[in-house]
mmCIF file of C-alpha atoms and ligand atoms in Angstrom:
data_model
loop_
_atom_site.group_PDB
_atom_site.id
_atom_site.type_symbol
_atom_site.label_atom_id
_atom_site.label_comp_id
_atom_site.label_asym_id
_atom_site.label_seq_id
_atom_site.Cartn_x
_atom_site.Cartn_y
_atom_site.Cartn_z
ATOM 1 C CA MET C 1 109.773 128.349 97.847
ATOM 2 C CA LYS C 2 113.385 127.207 98.174
ATOM 3 C CA LYS C 3 114.655 126.439 94.130
ATOM 4 C CA GLY C 4 116.381 122.925 94.434
ATOM 5 C CA LYS C 5 119.260 121.368 91.903
ATOM 6 C CA MET C 6 118.536 119.575 88.947
ATOM 7 C CA ILE C 7 120.165 116.578 87.523
ATOM 8 C CA ILE C 8 119.814 116.012 83.393
ATOM 9 C CA LEU C 9 120.307 112.815 81.951
ATOM 10 C CA SER C 10 120.136 112.652 78.363
ATOM 11 C CA GLY C 11 121.378 110.160 75.614
ATOM 12 C CA PRO C 12 119.740 108.119 72.841
ATOM 13 C CA SER C 13 117.113 105.497 73.549
ATOM 14 C CA GLY C 14 118.563 102.425 74.604
ATOM 15 C CA CYS C 15 121.625 103.969 76.112
ATOM 16 C CA GLY C 16 121.074 102.397 79.742
ATOM 17 C CA LYS C 17 119.440 106.124 81.018
ATOM 18 C CA THR C 18 116.634 104.125 82.701
ATOM 19 C CA THR C 19 118.798 101.777 84.495
ATOM 20 C CA ILE C 20 121.362 104.492 85.492
ATOM 21 C CA SER C 21 118.243 106.546 86.774
ATOM 22 C CA HIS C 22 116.359 103.920 89.087
ATOM 23 C CA TYR C 23 120.132 103.339 90.249
ATOM 24 C CA LEU C 24 120.446 107.112 91.215
ATOM 25 C CA LEU C 25 117.141 107.057 92.771
ATOM 26 C CA SER C 26 118.215 104.182 94.783
ATOM 27 C CA LYS C 27 121.142 105.936 96.204
ATOM 28 C CA PHE C 28 120.114 109.250 96.838
ATOM 29 C CA SER C 29 117.259 109.411 99.020
ATOM 30 C CA ASN C 30 116.935 113.471 98.742
ATOM 31 C CA LEU C 31 116.565 112.656 94.328
ATOM 32 C CA LYS C 32 112.963 112.437 93.301
ATOM 33 C CA PHE C 33 112.221 111.610 89.154
ATOM 34 C CA SER C 34 110.466 114.363 87.221
ATOM 35 C CA VAL C 35 107.388 111.888 85.860
ATOM 36 C CA SER C 36 106.908 113.404 81.986
ATOM 37 C CA CYS C 37 103.639 113.333 80.362
ATOM 38 C CA THR C 38 103.739 111.425 76.948
ATOM 39 C CA THR C 39 101.380 110.463 74.243
ATOM 40 C CA ARG C 40 102.949 107.277 73.375
ATOM 41 C CA SER C 41 101.299 104.156 74.700
ATOM 42 C CA ILE C 42 101.877 102.252 78.007
ATOM 43 C CA ARG C 43 104.308 99.263 77.730
ATOM 44 C CA ASN C 44 103.740 96.103 80.206
ATOM 45 C CA ASN C 45 106.272 96.999 82.574
ATOM 46 C CA GLU C 46 105.081 100.363 83.059
ATOM 47 C CA LYS C 47 102.949 102.131 85.565
ATOM 48 C CA HIS C 48 100.760 105.186 84.852
ATOM 49 C CA GLY C 49 102.035 108.178 87.042
ATOM 50 C CA LYS C 50 105.409 106.314 87.925
ATOM 51 C CA ASP C 51 107.269 106.241 84.775
ATOM 52 C CA TYR C 52 104.700 108.485 82.734
ATOM 53 C CA TYR C 53 101.749 109.848 82.758
ATOM 54 C CA PHE C 54 100.135 108.243 79.930
ATOM 55 C CA ILE C 55 97.859 110.989 78.342
ATOM 56 C CA SER C 56 95.703 111.504 75.184
ATOM 57 C CA MET C 57 96.772 113.982 72.266
ATOM 58 C CA ASN C 58 93.787 116.581 72.671
ATOM 59 C CA THR C 59 95.069 116.453 76.461
ATOM 60 C CA PHE C 60 98.541 116.998 75.978
ATOM 61 C CA ILE C 61 97.423 120.087 73.807
ATOM 62 C CA SER C 62 95.446 121.181 76.334
ATOM 63 C CA LYS C 63 98.234 121.221 78.984
ATOM 64 C CA ILE C 64 100.449 123.325 75.928
ATOM 65 C CA LYS C 65 97.736 125.602 75.811
ATOM 66 C CA LYS C 66 97.425 126.451 79.425
ATOM 67 C CA TYR C 67 101.233 126.831 79.755
ATOM 68 C CA GLN C 68 101.572 123.802 82.149
ATOM 69 C CA PHE C 69 104.765 122.520 80.280
ATOM 70 C CA LEU C 70 108.323 123.798 81.620
ATOM 71 C CA GLU C 71 109.124 122.116 77.953
ATOM 72 C CA TRP C 72 107.861 119.688 75.481
ATOM 73 C CA GLU C 73 108.981 117.844 72.429
ATOM 74 C CA GLU C 74 107.748 116.053 69.957
ATOM 75 C CA VAL C 75 110.313 113.543 70.139
ATOM 76 C CA TYR C 76 109.468 110.890 67.527
ATOM 77 C CA PRO C 77 106.831 111.686 64.962
ATOM 78 C CA LYS C 78 103.778 112.204 66.599
ATOM 79 C CA LEU C 79 104.765 111.442 70.018
ATOM 80 C CA PHE C 80 104.972 113.688 72.072
ATOM 81 C CA TYR C 81 106.725 114.283 75.575
ATOM 82 C CA GLY C 82 106.658 117.188 78.135
ATOM 83 C CA THR C 83 107.857 117.870 82.040
ATOM 84 C CA LEU C 84 105.069 119.721 83.813
ATOM 85 C CA LYS C 85 105.879 122.820 85.615
ATOM 86 C CA ASN C 86 103.927 121.475 88.652
ATOM 87 C CA GLU C 87 106.004 118.155 88.952
ATOM 88 C CA ILE C 88 108.954 120.051 89.587
ATOM 89 C CA LEU C 89 107.673 122.324 91.846
ATOM 90 C CA LYS C 90 106.255 119.538 94.155
ATOM 91 C CA ILE C 91 109.513 117.836 94.144
ATOM 92 C CA TRP C 92 111.356 121.301 95.035
ATOM 93 C CA LYS C 93 108.653 122.199 97.787
ATOM 94 C CA SER C 94 109.678 118.591 99.399
ATOM 95 C CA ASN C 95 113.217 119.756 99.851
ATOM 96 C CA LYS C 96 114.579 117.057 97.030
ATOM 97 C CA HIS C 97 116.146 117.662 94.113
ATOM 98 C CA VAL C 98 114.663 116.566 90.550
ATOM 99 C CA LEU C 99 116.066 114.224 88.068
ATOM 100 C CA PHE C 100 115.379 113.981 84.757
ATOM 101 C CA ASP C 101 115.298 110.992 82.071
ATOM 102 C CA ILE C 102 114.947 113.523 78.749
ATOM 103 C CA ASP C 103 115.813 113.741 75.283
ATOM 104 C CA VAL C 104 119.005 115.823 74.290
ATOM 105 C CA LYS C 105 116.662 118.839 72.956
ATOM 106 C CA GLY C 106 114.894 118.795 76.172
ATOM 107 C CA GLY C 107 117.879 118.515 78.495
ATOM 108 C CA LEU C 108 119.693 121.466 76.596
ATOM 109 C CA ASN C 109 116.631 123.917 77.144
ATOM 110 C CA LEU C 110 116.325 122.706 80.685
ATOM 111 C CA LYS C 111 120.237 123.875 81.146
ATOM 112 C CA LYS C 112 119.809 127.213 79.327
ATOM 113 C CA LYS C 113 116.913 127.929 81.481
ATOM 114 C CA TYR C 114 118.882 126.953 85.040
ATOM 115 C CA PRO C 115 122.085 127.246 84.280
ATOM 116 C CA ASN C 116 122.946 127.893 87.739
ATOM 117 C CA ASN C 117 121.281 124.846 89.331
ATOM 118 C CA SER C 118 121.676 122.128 87.117
ATOM 119 C CA LEU C 119 124.161 119.526 86.017
ATOM 120 C CA SER C 120 123.607 117.639 82.603
ATOM 121 C CA ILE C 121 124.739 114.195 81.995
ATOM 122 C CA PHE C 122 125.028 112.597 78.421
ATOM 123 C CA ILE C 123 125.047 108.982 78.533
ATOM 124 C CA MET C 124 126.498 107.666 75.506
ATOM 125 C CA VAL C 125 126.974 104.240 73.818
ATOM 126 C CA ASN C 126 130.125 104.125 71.488
ATOM 127 C CA SER C 127 128.064 101.670 68.761
ATOM 128 C CA MET C 128 125.126 101.558 67.032
ATOM 129 C CA ASN C 129 125.322 98.049 66.888
ATOM 130 C CA LEU C 130 125.241 97.822 70.358
ATOM 131 C CA LEU C 131 122.488 100.232 70.452
ATOM 132 C CA LYS C 132 120.213 98.376 68.017
ATOM 133 C CA LYS C 133 121.137 95.258 69.821
ATOM 134 C CA ARG C 134 119.475 96.815 73.083
ATOM 135 C CA LEU C 135 116.515 98.284 71.728
ATOM 136 C CA ILE C 136 115.827 94.663 70.041
ATOM 137 C CA LYS C 137 116.246 93.059 73.544
ATOM 138 C CA ARG C 138 114.437 95.717 75.238
ATOM 139 C CA ASN C 139 111.373 94.228 73.286
ATOM 140 C CA SER C 140 109.297 97.131 73.311
ATOM 141 C CA GLU C 141 110.087 98.616 69.991
ATOM 142 C CA THR C 142 108.659 95.457 68.000
ATOM 143 C CA LEU C 143 108.302 97.429 65.108
ATOM 144 C CA LYS C 144 111.127 97.959 62.656
ATOM 145 C CA ASN C 145 110.724 101.207 61.819
ATOM 146 C CA GLN C 146 110.082 102.589 65.701
ATOM 147 C CA ILE C 147 114.026 100.927 66.414
ATOM 148 C CA ASN C 148 115.134 102.837 62.755
ATOM 149 C CA ALA C 149 113.336 105.929 64.353
ATOM 150 C CA ARG C 150 115.073 105.717 67.722
ATOM 151 C CA LEU C 151 118.894 104.738 65.416
ATOM 152 C CA ASN C 152 118.437 107.615 63.273
ATOM 153 C CA LYS C 153 117.954 110.273 66.190
ATOM 154 C CA ALA C 154 120.579 108.451 68.000
ATOM 155 C CA LYS C 155 122.817 109.579 65.345
ATOM 156 C CA LYS C 156 121.827 113.146 65.558
ATOM 157 C CA GLU C 157 121.846 113.575 69.370
ATOM 158 C CA ASN C 158 125.349 112.152 69.449
ATOM 159 C CA ASN C 159 126.732 115.307 67.853
ATOM 160 C CA TYR C 160 125.343 117.268 70.627
ATOM 161 C CA ALA C 161 126.784 115.230 73.501
ATOM 162 C CA LYS C 162 129.653 117.962 73.703
ATOM 163 C CA LEU C 163 127.235 120.665 74.953
ATOM 164 C CA PHE C 164 126.339 118.389 78.290
ATOM 165 C CA ASP C 165 128.536 119.151 81.680
ATOM 166 C CA PHE C 166 129.437 115.236 81.555
ATOM 167 C CA ILE C 167 129.849 112.541 78.564
ATOM 168 C CA LEU C 168 129.526 108.829 80.339
ATOM 169 C CA PHE C 169 130.144 106.043 77.950
ATOM 170 C CA ASN C 170 128.269 103.444 79.077
ATOM 171 C CA ILE C 171 130.495 100.256 78.131
ATOM 172 C CA ASP C 172 130.412 99.103 81.401
ATOM 173 C CA LEU C 173 127.521 99.259 83.562
ATOM 174 C CA PHE C 174 129.290 98.865 86.918
ATOM 175 C CA GLN C 175 132.038 101.497 86.097
ATOM 176 C CA THR C 176 129.291 104.105 84.603
ATOM 177 C CA LYS C 177 127.539 103.631 88.007
ATOM 178 C CA LYS C 178 130.596 104.390 90.025
ATOM 179 C CA LYS C 179 131.560 107.463 87.900
ATOM 180 C CA ILE C 180 127.671 108.717 88.019
ATOM 181 C CA ILE C 181 127.531 108.458 91.949
ATOM 182 C CA GLN C 182 130.569 110.632 92.001
ATOM 183 C CA ILE C 183 129.819 113.358 89.851
ATOM 184 C CA VAL C 184 126.056 113.559 91.195
ATOM 185 C CA SER C 185 127.551 113.537 94.779
ATOM 186 C CA ASN C 186 129.704 116.425 93.809
ATOM 187 C CA PHE C 187 126.957 118.308 92.424
ATOM 188 C CA ILE C 188 124.336 117.418 95.213
ATOM 189 C CA TYR C 189 126.404 118.169 98.399
ATOM 190 C CA ASP C 190 128.709 121.366 96.956
ATOM 191 C CA LYS C 191 127.138 124.409 98.534
HETATM 192 P P1 5GP P 1 110.733 106.133 75.735
HETATM 193 O O1 5GP P 1 109.652 106.217 74.670
HETATM 194 O O2 5GP P 1 111.867 105.393 75.155
HETATM 195 O O3 5GP P 1 110.800 106.160 77.255
HETATM 196 O O4 5GP P 1 111.547 107.655 75.490
HETATM 197 C C1 5GP P 1 111.857 108.517 74.515
HETATM 198 C C2 5GP P 1 112.455 109.503 74.911
HETATM 199 O O5 5GP P 1 111.955 110.570 74.980
HETATM 200 C C3 5GP P 1 113.855 109.325 75.605
HETATM 201 O O6 5GP P 1 115.066 109.654 75.365
HETATM 202 C C4 5GP P 1 113.621 110.133 77.115
HETATM 203 O O7 5GP P 1 114.519 110.419 77.593
HETATM 204 C C5 5GP P 1 112.605 111.004 76.535
HETATM 205 N N1 5GP P 1 111.883 112.086 77.439
HETATM 206 C C6 5GP P 1 110.990 111.633 78.315
HETATM 207 N N2 5GP P 1 110.245 112.537 78.845
HETATM 208 C C7 5GP P 1 110.805 113.519 78.144
HETATM 209 C C8 5GP P 1 110.368 114.933 78.175
HETATM 210 O O8 5GP P 1 109.221 115.335 79.271
HETATM 211 N N3 5GP P 1 110.743 115.767 77.723
HETATM 212 C C9 5GP P 1 111.593 115.427 76.307
HETATM 213 N N4 5GP P 1 111.857 116.556 75.732
HETATM 214 N N5 5GP P 1 111.879 114.400 76.372
HETATM 215 C C10 5GP P 1 111.360 113.257 76.996
#
């Protein structure tokens, strides 16, 4: 089977990864989103099988034991996320490239495993206050400790930005979109 390419989007929760990945998917018909498994509960605007596969902890553990994950992480305390090997193979089989929205550790793991066919992009927000405002506005992290968990993680994640192929400061979404289209086109259409 032909091996396609991988585009890895990482960055702190609330940095705009989801918006950017939806934008990329609307612009590149040969790009497909890798739907991850998660043990977190579903949000109002989400769909099982589209945003994530929402599964129980027991099912998650059984998938680990059966080596079904390409990578997995306890992204937040007691909340697990993982990329299924099958998901990627399915996408490559359909002659498409894979788009990942993944945490920093997971993103760097994929980059290490696939150095020759991956592009890694770190989306950066240059102010913790701005990130906090976005997380509150998103209204999904209603509990204060959930917001704090994400902010604490963001501080640590920013230290790894330099290990990515590109760092994009998401200050002005219009500019970010313009830049990312360029970066992704160069990578996808480079023979
Ligand atoms: P959220 O709960 O806000 O959707 O996502 C939390 C974090 O988990 C985000 O940073 C997202 O990129 C990351 N994430 C989503 N899927 C995966 C995955 O399969 N593996 C890893 N390591 N992180 C993931």
